[in-house]
Tab-separated table of C-alpha atoms in Angstrom:
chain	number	residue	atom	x	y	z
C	1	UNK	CA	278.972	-96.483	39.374
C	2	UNK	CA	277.398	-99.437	37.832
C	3	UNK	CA	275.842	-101.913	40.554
C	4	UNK	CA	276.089	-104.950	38.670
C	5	UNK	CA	280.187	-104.636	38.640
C	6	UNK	CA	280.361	-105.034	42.413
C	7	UNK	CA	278.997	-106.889	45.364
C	8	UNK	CA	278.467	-103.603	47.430
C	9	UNK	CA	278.223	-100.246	47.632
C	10	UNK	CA	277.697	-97.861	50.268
C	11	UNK	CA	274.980	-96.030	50.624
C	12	UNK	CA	277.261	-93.285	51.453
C	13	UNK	CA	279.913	-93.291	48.421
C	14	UNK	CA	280.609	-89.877	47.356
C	15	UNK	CA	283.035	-89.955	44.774
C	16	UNK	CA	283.692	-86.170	45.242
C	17	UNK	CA	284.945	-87.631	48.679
C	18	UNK	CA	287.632	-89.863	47.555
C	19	UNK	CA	290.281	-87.815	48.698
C	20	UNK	CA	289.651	-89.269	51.875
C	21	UNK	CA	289.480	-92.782	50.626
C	22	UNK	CA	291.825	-95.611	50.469
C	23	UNK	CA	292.043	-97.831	47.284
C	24	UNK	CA	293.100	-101.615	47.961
C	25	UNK	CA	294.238	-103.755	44.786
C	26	UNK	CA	294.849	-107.628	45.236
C	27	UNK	CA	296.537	-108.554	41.851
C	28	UNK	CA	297.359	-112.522	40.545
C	29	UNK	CA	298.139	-113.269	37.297
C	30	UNK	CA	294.086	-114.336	36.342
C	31	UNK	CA	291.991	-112.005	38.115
C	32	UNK	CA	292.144	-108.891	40.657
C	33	UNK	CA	289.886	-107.500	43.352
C	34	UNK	CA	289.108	-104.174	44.860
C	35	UNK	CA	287.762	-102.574	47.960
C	36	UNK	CA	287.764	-98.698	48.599
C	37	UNK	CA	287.393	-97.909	52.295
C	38	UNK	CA	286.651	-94.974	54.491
C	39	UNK	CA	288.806	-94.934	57.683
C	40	UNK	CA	287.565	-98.497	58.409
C	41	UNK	CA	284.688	-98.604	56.693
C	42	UNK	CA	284.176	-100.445	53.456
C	43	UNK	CA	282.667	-98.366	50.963
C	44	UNK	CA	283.304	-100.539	47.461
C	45	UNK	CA	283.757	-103.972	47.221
C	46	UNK	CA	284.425	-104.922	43.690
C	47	UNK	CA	283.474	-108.433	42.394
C	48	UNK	CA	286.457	-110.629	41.419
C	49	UNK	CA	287.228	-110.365	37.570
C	50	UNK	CA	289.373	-111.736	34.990
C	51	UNK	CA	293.017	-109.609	34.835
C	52	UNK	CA	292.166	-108.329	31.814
C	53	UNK	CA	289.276	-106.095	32.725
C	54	UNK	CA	291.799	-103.719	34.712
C	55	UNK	CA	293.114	-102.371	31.854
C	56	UNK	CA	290.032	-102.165	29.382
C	57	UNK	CA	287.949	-98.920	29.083
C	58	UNK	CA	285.049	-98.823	31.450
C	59	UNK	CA	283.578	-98.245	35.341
C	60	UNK	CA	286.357	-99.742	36.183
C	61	UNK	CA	288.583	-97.274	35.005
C	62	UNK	CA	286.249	-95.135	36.741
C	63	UNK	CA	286.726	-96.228	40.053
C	64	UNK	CA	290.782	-96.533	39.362
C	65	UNK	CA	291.459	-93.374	37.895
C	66	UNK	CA	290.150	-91.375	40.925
C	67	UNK	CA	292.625	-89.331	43.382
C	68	UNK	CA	292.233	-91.367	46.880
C	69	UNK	CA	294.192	-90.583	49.941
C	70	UNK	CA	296.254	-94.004	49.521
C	71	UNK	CA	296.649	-96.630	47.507
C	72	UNK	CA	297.629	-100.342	48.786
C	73	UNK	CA	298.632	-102.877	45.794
C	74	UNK	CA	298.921	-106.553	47.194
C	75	UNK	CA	300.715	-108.656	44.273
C	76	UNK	CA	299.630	-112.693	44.812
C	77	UNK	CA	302.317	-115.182	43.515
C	78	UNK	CA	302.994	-118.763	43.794
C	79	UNK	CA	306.531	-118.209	43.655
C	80	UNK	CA	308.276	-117.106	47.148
C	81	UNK	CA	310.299	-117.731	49.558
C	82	UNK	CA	310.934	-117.206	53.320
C	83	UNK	CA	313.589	-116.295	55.315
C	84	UNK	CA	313.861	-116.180	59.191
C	85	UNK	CA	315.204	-112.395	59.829
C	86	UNK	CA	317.733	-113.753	61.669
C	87	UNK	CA	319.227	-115.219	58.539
C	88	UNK	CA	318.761	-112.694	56.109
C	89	UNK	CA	321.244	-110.331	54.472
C	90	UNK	CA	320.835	-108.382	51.508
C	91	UNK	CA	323.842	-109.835	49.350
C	92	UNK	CA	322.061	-113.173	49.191
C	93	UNK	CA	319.055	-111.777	47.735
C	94	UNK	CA	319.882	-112.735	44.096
C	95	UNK	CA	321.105	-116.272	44.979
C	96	UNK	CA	317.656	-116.939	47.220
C	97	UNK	CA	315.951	-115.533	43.391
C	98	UNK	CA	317.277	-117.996	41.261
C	99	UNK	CA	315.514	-120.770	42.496
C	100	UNK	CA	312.461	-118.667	41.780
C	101	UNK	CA	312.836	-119.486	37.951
C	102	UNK	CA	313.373	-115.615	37.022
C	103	UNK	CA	312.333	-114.613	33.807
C	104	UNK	CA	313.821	-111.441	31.963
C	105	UNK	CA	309.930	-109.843	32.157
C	106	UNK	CA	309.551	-110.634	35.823
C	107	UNK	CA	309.865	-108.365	38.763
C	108	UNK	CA	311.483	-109.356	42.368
C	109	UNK	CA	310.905	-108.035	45.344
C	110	UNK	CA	312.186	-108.447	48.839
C	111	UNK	CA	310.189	-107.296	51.950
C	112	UNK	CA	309.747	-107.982	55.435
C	113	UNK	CA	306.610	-110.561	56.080
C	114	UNK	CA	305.859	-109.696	59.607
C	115	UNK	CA	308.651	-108.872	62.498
C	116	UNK	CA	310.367	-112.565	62.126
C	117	UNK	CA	310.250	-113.270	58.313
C	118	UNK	CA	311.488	-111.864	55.125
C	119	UNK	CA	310.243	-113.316	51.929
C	120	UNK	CA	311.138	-112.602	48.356
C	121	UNK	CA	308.671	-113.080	45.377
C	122	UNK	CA	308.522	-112.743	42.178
C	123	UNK	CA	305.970	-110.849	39.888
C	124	UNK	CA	305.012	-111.863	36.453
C	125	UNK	CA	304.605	-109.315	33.443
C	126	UNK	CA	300.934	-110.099	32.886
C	127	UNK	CA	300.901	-108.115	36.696
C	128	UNK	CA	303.493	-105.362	35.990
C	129	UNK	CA	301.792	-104.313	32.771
C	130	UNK	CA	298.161	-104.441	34.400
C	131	UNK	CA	299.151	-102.297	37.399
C	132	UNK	CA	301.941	-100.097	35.843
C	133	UNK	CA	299.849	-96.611	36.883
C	134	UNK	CA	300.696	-97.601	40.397
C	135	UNK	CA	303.844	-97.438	41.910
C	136	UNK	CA	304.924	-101.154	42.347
C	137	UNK	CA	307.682	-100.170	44.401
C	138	UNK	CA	305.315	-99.881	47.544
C	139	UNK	CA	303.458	-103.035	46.062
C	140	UNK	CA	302.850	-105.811	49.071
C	141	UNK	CA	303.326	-109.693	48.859
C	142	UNK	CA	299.694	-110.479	48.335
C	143	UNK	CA	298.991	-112.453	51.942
C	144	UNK	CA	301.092	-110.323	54.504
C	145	UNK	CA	297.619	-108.310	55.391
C	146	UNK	CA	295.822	-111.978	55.762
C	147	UNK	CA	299.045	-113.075	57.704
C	148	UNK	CA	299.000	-109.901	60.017
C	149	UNK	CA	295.376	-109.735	60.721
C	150	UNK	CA	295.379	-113.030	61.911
C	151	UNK	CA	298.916	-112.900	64.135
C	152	UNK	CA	297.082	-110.251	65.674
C	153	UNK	CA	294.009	-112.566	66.892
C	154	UNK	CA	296.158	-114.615	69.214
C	155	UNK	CA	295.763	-117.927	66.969
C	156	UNK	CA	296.640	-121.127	69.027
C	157	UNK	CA	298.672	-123.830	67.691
C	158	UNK	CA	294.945	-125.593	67.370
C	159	UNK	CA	294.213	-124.080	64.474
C	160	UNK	CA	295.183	-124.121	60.497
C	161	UNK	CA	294.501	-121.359	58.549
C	162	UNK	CA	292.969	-122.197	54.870
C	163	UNK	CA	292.398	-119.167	51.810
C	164	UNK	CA	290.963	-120.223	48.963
C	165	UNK	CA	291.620	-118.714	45.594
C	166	UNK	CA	290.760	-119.458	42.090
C	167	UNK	CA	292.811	-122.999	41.644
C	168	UNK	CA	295.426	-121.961	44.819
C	169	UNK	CA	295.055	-121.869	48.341
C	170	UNK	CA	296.777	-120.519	51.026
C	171	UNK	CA	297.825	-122.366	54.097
C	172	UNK	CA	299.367	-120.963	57.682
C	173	UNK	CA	299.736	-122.411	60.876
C	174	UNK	CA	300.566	-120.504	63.761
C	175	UNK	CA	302.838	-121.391	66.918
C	176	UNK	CA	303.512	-119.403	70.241
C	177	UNK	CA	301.589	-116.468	67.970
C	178	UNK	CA	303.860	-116.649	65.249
C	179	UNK	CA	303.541	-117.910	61.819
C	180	UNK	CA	305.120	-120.989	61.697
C	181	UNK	CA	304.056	-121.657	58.125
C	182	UNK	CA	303.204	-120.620	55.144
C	183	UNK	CA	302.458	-121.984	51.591
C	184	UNK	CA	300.260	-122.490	48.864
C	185	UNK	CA	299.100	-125.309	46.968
C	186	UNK	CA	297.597	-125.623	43.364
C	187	UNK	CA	294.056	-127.774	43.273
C	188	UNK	CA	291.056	-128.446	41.029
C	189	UNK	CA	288.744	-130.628	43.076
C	190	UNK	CA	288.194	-130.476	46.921
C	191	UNK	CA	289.792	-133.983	47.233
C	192	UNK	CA	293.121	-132.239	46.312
C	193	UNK	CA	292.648	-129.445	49.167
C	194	UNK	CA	292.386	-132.186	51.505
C	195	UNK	CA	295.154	-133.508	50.600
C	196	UNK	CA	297.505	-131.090	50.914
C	197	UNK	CA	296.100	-129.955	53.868
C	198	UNK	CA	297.044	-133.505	55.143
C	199	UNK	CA	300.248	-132.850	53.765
C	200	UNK	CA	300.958	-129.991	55.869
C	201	UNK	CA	299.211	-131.791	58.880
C	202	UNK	CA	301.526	-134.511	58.764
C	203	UNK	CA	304.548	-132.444	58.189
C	204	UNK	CA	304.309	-130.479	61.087
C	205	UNK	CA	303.273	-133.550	63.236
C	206	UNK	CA	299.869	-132.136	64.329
C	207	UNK	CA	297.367	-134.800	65.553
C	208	UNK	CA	294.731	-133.478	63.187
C	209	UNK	CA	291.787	-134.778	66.085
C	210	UNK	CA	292.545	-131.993	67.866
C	211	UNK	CA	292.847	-129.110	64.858
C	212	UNK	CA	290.241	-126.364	63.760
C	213	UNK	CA	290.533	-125.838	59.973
C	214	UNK	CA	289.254	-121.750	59.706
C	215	UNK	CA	288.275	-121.138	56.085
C	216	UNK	CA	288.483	-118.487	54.267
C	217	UNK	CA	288.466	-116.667	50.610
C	218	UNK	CA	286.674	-117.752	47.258
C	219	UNK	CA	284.071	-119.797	49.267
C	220	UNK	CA	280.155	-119.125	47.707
C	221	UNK	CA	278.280	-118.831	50.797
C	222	UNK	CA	276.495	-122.374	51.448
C	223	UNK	CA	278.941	-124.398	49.922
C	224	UNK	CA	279.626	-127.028	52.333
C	225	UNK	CA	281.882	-129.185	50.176
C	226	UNK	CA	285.499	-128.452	51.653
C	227	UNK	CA	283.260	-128.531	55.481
C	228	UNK	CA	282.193	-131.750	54.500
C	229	UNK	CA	285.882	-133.613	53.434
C	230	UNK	CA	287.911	-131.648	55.961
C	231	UNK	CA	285.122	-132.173	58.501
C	232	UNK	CA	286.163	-136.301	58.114
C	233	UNK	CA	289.604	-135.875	58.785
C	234	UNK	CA	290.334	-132.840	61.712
C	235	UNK	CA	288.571	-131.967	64.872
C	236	UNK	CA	286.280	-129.044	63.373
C	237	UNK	CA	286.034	-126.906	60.363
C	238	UNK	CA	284.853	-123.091	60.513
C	239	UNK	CA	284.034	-120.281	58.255
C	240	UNK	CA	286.847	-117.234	59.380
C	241	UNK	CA	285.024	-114.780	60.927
C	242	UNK	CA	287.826	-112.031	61.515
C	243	UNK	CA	287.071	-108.987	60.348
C	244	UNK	CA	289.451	-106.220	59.706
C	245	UNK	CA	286.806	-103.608	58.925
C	246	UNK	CA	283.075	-102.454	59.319
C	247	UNK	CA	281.701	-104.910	56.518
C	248	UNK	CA	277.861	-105.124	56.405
C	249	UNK	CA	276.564	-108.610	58.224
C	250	UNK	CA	274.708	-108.947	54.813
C	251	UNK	CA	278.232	-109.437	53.144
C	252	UNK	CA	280.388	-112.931	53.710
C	253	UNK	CA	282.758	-112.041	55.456
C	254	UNK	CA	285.263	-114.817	55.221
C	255	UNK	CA	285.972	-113.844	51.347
C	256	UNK	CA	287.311	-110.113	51.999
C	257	UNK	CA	289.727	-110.739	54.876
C	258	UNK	CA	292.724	-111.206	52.511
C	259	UNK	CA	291.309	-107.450	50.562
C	260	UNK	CA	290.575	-105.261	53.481
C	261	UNK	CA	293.251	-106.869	56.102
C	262	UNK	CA	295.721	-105.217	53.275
C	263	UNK	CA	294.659	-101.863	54.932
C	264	UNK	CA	297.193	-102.930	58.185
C	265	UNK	CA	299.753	-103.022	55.931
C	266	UNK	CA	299.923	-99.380	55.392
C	267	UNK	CA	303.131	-98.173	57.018
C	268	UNK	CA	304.933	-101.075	54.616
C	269	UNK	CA	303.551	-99.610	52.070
C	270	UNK	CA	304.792	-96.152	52.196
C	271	UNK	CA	308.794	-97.999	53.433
């Protein structure tokens, strides 16, 4: 494979091996990752790229068109909803969809979140057609490995839960261990992050003195810029250090949570 398409490789790839690999997509509507991992060791970690380039001849292709063990497709999208389990039932699915803005080309899909939440999304046609070699039927909502992996890290209600992406970040707050909330919020400029993170402070009453902002995602290491504005307005703000994985010390970790934490999602997967 070519080096200069990813950030890593392992020393140890074999690609005659890849029967014992496991492939992990995260899919938007602009750009896609990849990791390939052994057991729980990364092996690949692909470079973010523009949507396009997962269709177009190349090492790409390559690296797609091999037989691995598993595949694990995690679709991001803007447009969702949740629903307590406790409230959901099946014949309401198409009602909760139409305040999705459904378009004839898009694809919805309704899937449990974690033991307490449903949510239902919606997948544009620019996704579909890039990823139509895979089954989509097994596809994931694009944060439930992020979600899970940090559920399972006892989070306290001291802490807010920030992953960036290209324009959109991800927010979740956590209370008793459970995910309390969830959403995500378009933004240009750092200024904007901060203020919807004070949104979301100030809607779930949280004296932001005493909060921890963890960071996470499309962060270059050494950019200090959302530290710096969020550090002016809560308690502390942190680089997310979970790992899900054996990731080299060499790699930053924070920006392939959301990827390899899509590996806990397997047994959703294959439901």
């Amino acid at each position: 494979m070519n080096d200069t398409l990813y950030h890593y490789i392992d020393p140890d790839f074999n690609h005659t091996q890849v029967g014992n690999y496991t492939l992990l997509l995260l899919l938007s509507s602009d750009n896609f990752s990849l990791a390939v991992m052994h057991r729980q060791k990364l092996m690949v970690w692909r470079k973010t790229a523009p949507l396009a380039e997962f269709t177009q001849p190349g090492e790409v292709q390559e690296v797609l068109n091999f037989a691995y063990r598993e595949v694990i497709t995690g679709l991001v999208s803007p447009n969702f909803t949740l629903i307590p389990q406790s409230l959901f039932e099946e014949d309401g699915v198409s009602d909760v969809a139409r305040y999705l803005d459904v378009q004839p080309t898009d694809h919805i899909f309704v899937q449990p979140l974690d033991a307490d939440n449903q949510v239902i999304f919606k997948t544009v046609e620019a996704i579909i057609t890039a990823a139509s070699r895979f089954d989509l039927n097994n596809a994931l909502f694009g944060a439930t490995g992020w979600i899970k992996a940090i559920a399972a890290n006892q989070p306290s209600a001291y802490h807010l839960y920030l992953n960036l992406n290209d324009h959109r970040f991800e927010v979740a707050y956590f209370k008793h261990g459970k995910l309390y909330l969830y959403n995500t919020f378009e933004f240009t400029h750092e200024d904007e992050l901060a203020y919807y993170t004070v949104f979301v402070s100030q809607q779930l009453k949280l004296d932001m003195s005493t909060i921890t902002v963890v960071l996470g995602g499309n962060i270059a290491t050494g950019d200090k810029r959302y530290h710096t504005i969020l550090g002016d307005i809560f308690k502390t703000v942190e680089l997310n250090t979970l790992t899900v994985a054996h990731i080299p010390e060499s790699l930053p970790q924070h920006q392939l949570l959301s990827l390899t934490a899509l590996q806990l999602c397997a047994s959703l997967a294959d439901a």
